[in-house]
Amino acid sequence: MTTKFSPTVTYFRWTIFLLALGFWFYQFTQTSLDAFGWQFRFLTIWGLTANLVVSWMMLRLVLGKSTKTYNPLVSATVVLGAIVVFMYWKLWFINPALVNSNGPIVWYQEYYLHALGPFLMMVDAFFILGVFRNIVRTLVTMLAVFVSYIAWVEVLVRPLNSFPEGKAANGLPYPFLNDMVMDERLVFYATTIGTAVVFMLIGWVVSRVIVKLG
């Protein structure tokens, strides 16, 4: 059975998709193509890519081209977006240089990637689609994303890049990571994943409240 969506939902999902698509392609003009991994070294761009893929899936749903909701993937994308926003601004308010190795980024990119983009995805996910329906599959998907990113930056990105330079390592995409030895980075990664699990549980509670109120 095909769900009927209002024109407002259709326009909203087109907006989310086109913004994600535009900013995704824009990254190719803003990155150093000499660096291994290009812009995909950054967790923020993994979040943007996930937003693009998920927004396309949800647009297909509203256009009647698919009946699959891919709920665990959408839910994991919401958590990824929350981590990107939380970690970026937490470090930015300490010192912007901790996250921006090449200096300040243009304002509209900074606020889309680290505020508006994840927020729009959350609005759709919580209030239109309905997320966190299967907490176990969401957890597995989320862990797969984070572990894959950690393996990517530690096994490939770090050895194949020499910048940014830090006190303990070189080549990791975020400057602050290069000031940590491996043991410290592992603790940081574990803490970040733990925070993501907390965000996932908060999201599950919020989704249940929305369902009951609706």
Short mmCIF file of C-alpha atoms in Angstrom, two decimals:
data_model
loop_
_atom_site.label_atom_id
_atom_site.label_comp_id
_atom_site.label_asym_id
_atom_site.label_seq_id
_atom_site.Cartn_x
_atom_site.Cartn_y
_atom_site.Cartn_z
CA MET A 1 0.00 0.00 0.00
CA THR A 2 1.36 3.41 -1.02
CA THR A 3 1.26 6.17 1.60
CA LYS A 4 -0.24 9.47 0.46
CA PHE A 5 1.95 12.48 1.15
CA SER A 6 0.91 16.12 1.04
CA PRO A 7 2.46 18.52 -1.52
CA THR A 8 4.18 20.27 1.40
CA VAL A 9 6.06 17.08 2.27
CA THR A 10 7.04 16.64 -1.37
CA TYR A 11 8.40 20.20 -1.62
CA PHE A 12 10.18 19.80 1.71
CA ARG A 13 11.91 16.60 0.61
CA TRP A 14 12.89 18.13 -2.72
CA THR A 15 14.44 21.01 -0.76
CA ILE A 16 16.42 18.68 1.51
CA PHE A 17 17.64 16.61 -1.43
CA LEU A 18 18.64 19.52 -3.67
CA LEU A 19 20.49 21.28 -0.85
CA ALA A 20 22.38 18.09 0.01
CA LEU A 21 23.16 17.45 -3.66
CA GLY A 22 24.38 21.00 -4.23
CA PHE A 23 26.61 21.06 -1.17
CA TRP A 24 27.91 17.55 -1.92
CA PHE A 25 29.15 18.62 -5.36
CA TYR A 26 30.38 21.94 -3.95
CA GLN A 27 32.87 20.06 -1.77
CA PHE A 28 34.85 19.06 -4.87
CA THR A 29 35.64 22.75 -5.43
CA GLN A 30 36.72 23.32 -1.83
CA THR A 31 39.08 20.41 -1.18
CA SER A 32 42.71 19.77 -2.00
CA LEU A 33 42.71 17.08 -4.65
CA ASP A 34 46.36 16.39 -3.77
CA ALA A 35 45.34 14.99 -0.38
CA PHE A 36 44.46 11.32 -0.30
CA GLY A 37 40.77 10.87 0.42
CA TRP A 38 39.85 14.36 -0.74
CA GLN A 39 36.94 15.76 1.27
CA PHE A 40 35.90 12.27 2.34
CA ARG A 41 38.63 12.39 4.99
CA PHE A 42 36.16 14.31 7.16
CA LEU A 43 33.32 12.82 9.20
CA THR A 44 31.28 15.90 8.31
CA ILE A 45 31.34 14.87 4.65
CA TRP A 46 30.38 11.32 5.56
CA GLY A 47 27.40 12.92 7.27
CA LEU A 48 26.64 15.01 4.19
CA THR A 49 26.91 11.94 1.95
CA ALA A 50 24.57 10.00 4.23
CA ASN A 51 22.12 12.91 4.13
CA LEU A 52 22.26 12.92 0.34
CA VAL A 53 21.64 9.19 0.03
CA VAL A 54 18.85 9.17 2.62
CA SER A 55 17.16 12.29 1.24
CA TRP A 56 17.11 10.63 -2.20
CA MET A 57 15.53 7.50 -0.70
CA MET A 58 12.87 9.54 1.10
CA LEU A 59 12.20 11.59 -2.03
CA ARG A 60 11.63 8.37 -4.00
CA LEU A 61 9.21 7.32 -1.26
CA VAL A 62 7.16 10.51 -1.49
CA LEU A 63 7.16 10.36 -5.31
CA GLY A 64 5.78 6.83 -5.23
CA LYS A 65 8.93 5.31 -6.75
CA SER A 66 9.60 3.10 -3.73
CA THR A 67 7.85 1.73 -0.65
CA LYS A 68 11.02 1.04 1.36
CA THR A 69 11.79 3.41 4.24
CA TYR A 70 15.29 2.11 5.11
CA ASN A 71 14.48 3.10 8.68
CA PRO A 72 17.70 1.86 10.34
CA LEU A 73 19.83 3.77 7.82
CA VAL A 74 17.78 6.94 8.26
CA SER A 75 17.99 6.58 12.04
CA ALA A 76 21.77 6.04 11.91
CA THR A 77 22.09 9.11 9.67
CA VAL A 78 20.23 11.19 12.26
CA VAL A 79 22.68 10.04 14.94
CA LEU A 80 25.66 10.73 12.67
CA GLY A 81 24.35 14.25 12.04
CA ALA A 82 23.90 14.83 15.76
CA ILE A 83 27.49 13.75 16.44
CA VAL A 84 28.83 15.99 13.67
CA VAL A 85 26.98 19.00 15.07
CA PHE A 86 27.84 18.25 18.69
CA MET A 87 31.55 17.53 18.16
CA TYR A 88 32.14 20.36 15.70
CA TRP A 89 30.68 23.13 17.81
CA LYS A 90 32.09 21.70 21.04
CA LEU A 91 35.61 21.89 19.59
CA TRP A 92 34.96 25.09 17.63
CA PHE A 93 34.05 27.00 20.79
CA ILE A 94 37.29 25.81 22.39
CA ASN A 95 39.38 26.79 19.37
CA PRO A 96 38.26 26.79 15.69
CA ALA A 97 41.75 25.64 14.69
CA LEU A 98 41.04 22.28 16.35
CA VAL A 99 38.65 21.37 13.53
CA ASN A 100 39.60 23.67 10.64
CA SER A 101 43.19 23.00 9.57
CA ASN A 102 43.02 25.45 6.67
CA GLY A 103 41.44 28.30 8.59
CA PRO A 104 37.81 29.48 8.67
CA ILE A 105 35.38 28.08 6.11
CA VAL A 106 32.79 30.18 4.31
CA TRP A 107 29.81 30.90 6.56
CA TYR A 108 27.05 29.30 4.47
CA GLN A 109 28.98 26.04 4.22
CA GLU A 110 29.80 26.03 7.92
CA TYR A 111 26.20 26.54 8.98
CA TYR A 112 24.70 24.16 6.42
CA LEU A 113 27.09 21.31 7.19
CA HIS A 114 27.07 21.75 10.95
CA ALA A 115 23.53 22.99 11.64
CA LEU A 116 20.90 23.37 8.90
CA GLY A 117 21.55 20.16 6.96
CA PRO A 118 21.38 17.80 9.95
CA PHE A 119 18.43 19.78 11.39
CA LEU A 120 16.35 19.42 8.20
CA MET A 121 17.08 15.70 8.13
CA MET A 122 15.97 15.37 11.75
CA VAL A 123 12.70 17.22 11.07
CA ASP A 124 11.86 14.83 8.23
CA ALA A 125 13.04 11.75 10.11
CA PHE A 126 11.16 12.45 13.34
CA PHE A 127 8.01 14.22 12.18
CA ILE A 128 7.37 12.77 8.71
CA LEU A 129 9.03 9.39 8.29
CA GLY A 130 9.16 8.20 11.90
CA VAL A 131 12.55 6.85 12.93
CA PHE A 132 14.13 4.46 15.46
CA ARG A 133 11.54 1.74 14.84
CA ASN A 134 14.16 -1.00 15.18
CA ILE A 135 16.74 0.01 17.77
CA VAL A 136 18.94 -3.08 17.29
CA ARG A 137 19.28 -2.68 13.52
CA THR A 138 19.85 1.03 14.01
CA LEU A 139 22.65 0.30 16.49
CA VAL A 140 24.32 -2.17 14.12
CA THR A 141 24.10 0.28 11.20
CA MET A 142 25.40 3.15 13.31
CA LEU A 143 28.35 1.12 14.64
CA ALA A 144 29.20 -0.01 11.11
CA VAL A 145 29.39 3.62 9.98
CA PHE A 146 31.56 4.82 12.86
CA VAL A 147 33.92 1.82 12.83
CA SER A 148 34.29 2.15 9.06
CA TYR A 149 35.19 5.82 9.39
CA ILE A 150 37.75 5.15 12.13
CA ALA A 151 39.35 2.38 10.07
CA TRP A 152 39.36 4.66 7.01
CA VAL A 153 41.22 7.52 8.70
CA GLU A 154 43.62 5.35 10.71
CA VAL A 155 44.50 2.71 8.10
CA LEU A 156 44.48 4.79 4.91
CA VAL A 157 44.12 8.54 5.44
CA ARG A 158 46.76 8.97 8.14
CA PRO A 159 49.56 6.95 6.48
CA LEU A 160 48.95 8.48 3.04
CA ASN A 161 48.85 12.14 4.09
CA SER A 162 51.43 14.35 5.78
CA PHE A 163 49.13 17.27 6.64
CA PRO A 164 47.85 18.38 9.12
CA GLU A 165 50.94 17.98 11.28
CA GLY A 166 50.66 17.40 15.01
CA LYS A 167 52.70 16.60 18.09
CA ALA A 168 52.02 12.86 17.89
CA ALA A 169 50.90 12.12 14.33
CA ASN A 170 50.43 13.58 10.86
CA GLY A 171 47.73 13.21 8.24
CA LEU A 172 44.61 12.75 10.34
CA PRO A 173 41.91 15.08 8.99
CA TYR A 174 41.15 16.97 12.19
CA PRO A 175 44.14 18.84 13.68
CA PHE A 176 43.39 17.90 17.30
CA LEU A 177 43.63 14.18 16.48
CA ASN A 178 47.25 14.63 15.42
CA ASP A 179 48.13 15.86 18.91
CA MET A 180 47.00 12.52 20.39
CA VAL A 181 48.97 9.28 20.56
CA MET A 182 47.19 6.13 19.40
CA ASP A 183 45.97 5.16 22.88
CA GLU A 184 44.46 8.62 23.37
CA ARG A 185 42.77 8.47 19.98
CA LEU A 186 41.26 5.07 20.76
CA VAL A 187 39.81 6.49 23.97
CA PHE A 188 38.46 9.46 22.01
CA TYR A 189 36.89 7.18 19.39
CA ALA A 190 35.31 4.99 22.07
CA THR A 191 33.95 8.05 23.86
CA THR A 192 32.51 9.39 20.62
CA ILE A 193 30.81 6.07 19.86
CA GLY A 194 29.47 6.02 23.41
CA THR A 195 28.06 9.51 22.89
CA ALA A 196 26.47 8.33 19.65
CA VAL A 197 24.77 5.47 21.51
CA VAL A 198 23.40 7.98 24.03
CA PHE A 199 22.11 10.15 21.17
CA MET A 200 20.51 7.08 19.61
CA LEU A 201 18.69 6.26 22.85
CA ILE A 202 17.55 9.87 23.20
CA GLY A 203 16.31 9.74 19.62
CA TRP A 204 14.42 6.52 20.34
CA VAL A 205 12.71 8.13 23.35
CA VAL A 206 11.86 11.28 21.38
CA SER A 207 10.41 9.20 18.54
CA ARG A 208 8.21 7.26 20.98
CA VAL A 209 6.96 10.51 22.55
CA ILE A 210 6.14 11.94 19.11
CA VAL A 211 4.18 8.80 18.20
CA LYS A 212 2.17 8.95 21.43
CA LEU A 213 1.44 12.66 21.06
CA GLY A 214 0.48 12.19 17.43
#
